[in-house]
Tab-separated table of C-alpha atoms in Angstrom:
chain	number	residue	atom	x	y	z
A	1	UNK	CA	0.000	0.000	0.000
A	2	UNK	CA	1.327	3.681	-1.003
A	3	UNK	CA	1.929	5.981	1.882
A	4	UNK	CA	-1.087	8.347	0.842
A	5	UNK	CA	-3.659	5.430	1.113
A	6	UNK	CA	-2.479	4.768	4.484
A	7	UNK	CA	-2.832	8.354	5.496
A	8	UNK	CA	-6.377	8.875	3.209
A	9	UNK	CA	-7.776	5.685	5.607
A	10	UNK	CA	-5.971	7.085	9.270
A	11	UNK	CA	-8.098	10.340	8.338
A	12	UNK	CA	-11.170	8.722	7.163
A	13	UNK	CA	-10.981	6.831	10.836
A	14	UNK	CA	-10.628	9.507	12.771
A	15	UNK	CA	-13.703	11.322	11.128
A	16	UNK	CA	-15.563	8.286	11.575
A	17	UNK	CA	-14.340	8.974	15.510
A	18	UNK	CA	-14.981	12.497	15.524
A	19	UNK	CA	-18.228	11.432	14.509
A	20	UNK	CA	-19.028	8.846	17.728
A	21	UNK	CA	-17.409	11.772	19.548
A	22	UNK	CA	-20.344	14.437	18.545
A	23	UNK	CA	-22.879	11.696	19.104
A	24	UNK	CA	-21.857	10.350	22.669
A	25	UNK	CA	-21.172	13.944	23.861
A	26	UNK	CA	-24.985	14.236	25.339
A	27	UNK	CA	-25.105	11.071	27.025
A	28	UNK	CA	-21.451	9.798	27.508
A	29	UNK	CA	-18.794	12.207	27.744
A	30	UNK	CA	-16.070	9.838	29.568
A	31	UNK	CA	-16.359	7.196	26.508
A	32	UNK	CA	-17.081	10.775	23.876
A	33	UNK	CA	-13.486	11.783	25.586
A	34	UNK	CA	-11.875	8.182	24.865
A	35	UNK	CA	-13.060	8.466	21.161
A	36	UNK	CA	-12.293	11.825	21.221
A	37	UNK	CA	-8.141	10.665	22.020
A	38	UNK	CA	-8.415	7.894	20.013
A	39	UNK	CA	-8.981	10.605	16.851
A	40	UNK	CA	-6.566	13.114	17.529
A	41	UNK	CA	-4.402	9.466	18.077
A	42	UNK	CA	-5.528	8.969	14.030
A	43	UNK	CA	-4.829	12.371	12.868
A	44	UNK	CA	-1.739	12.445	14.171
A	45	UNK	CA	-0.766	9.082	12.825
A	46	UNK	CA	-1.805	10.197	9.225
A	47	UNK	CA	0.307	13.169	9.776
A	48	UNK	CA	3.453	11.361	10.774
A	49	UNK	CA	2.839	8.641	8.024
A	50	UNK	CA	2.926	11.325	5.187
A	51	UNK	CA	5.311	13.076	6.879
A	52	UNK	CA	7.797	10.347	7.539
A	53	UNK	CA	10.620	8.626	5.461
């Protein structure tokens, strides 16, 4: 797999998780927080993946 389709699907996960995030926010805010890590854990992947050698 190229380095770009890596990063497209770490970016499309986390806005799948930003997603859960804006849902739970009302009702669950400790698991909204854990999802809301877990994205910025995604972006930041994607960003070190295109970034990287």
């Amino acid at each position: 797999m190229s380095k770009e389709v890596v990063a497209v699907l770490l970016l499309a996960l986390a806005g799948f998780l930003i997603g859960g995030v804006y849902s739970l926010w009302k009702t669950a805010k400790l698991f909204a927080g854990l999802l809301a890590i877990a994205a910025v854990l995604a972006v930041g992947g994607a960003v070190v993946w295109l970034t990287g050698s």
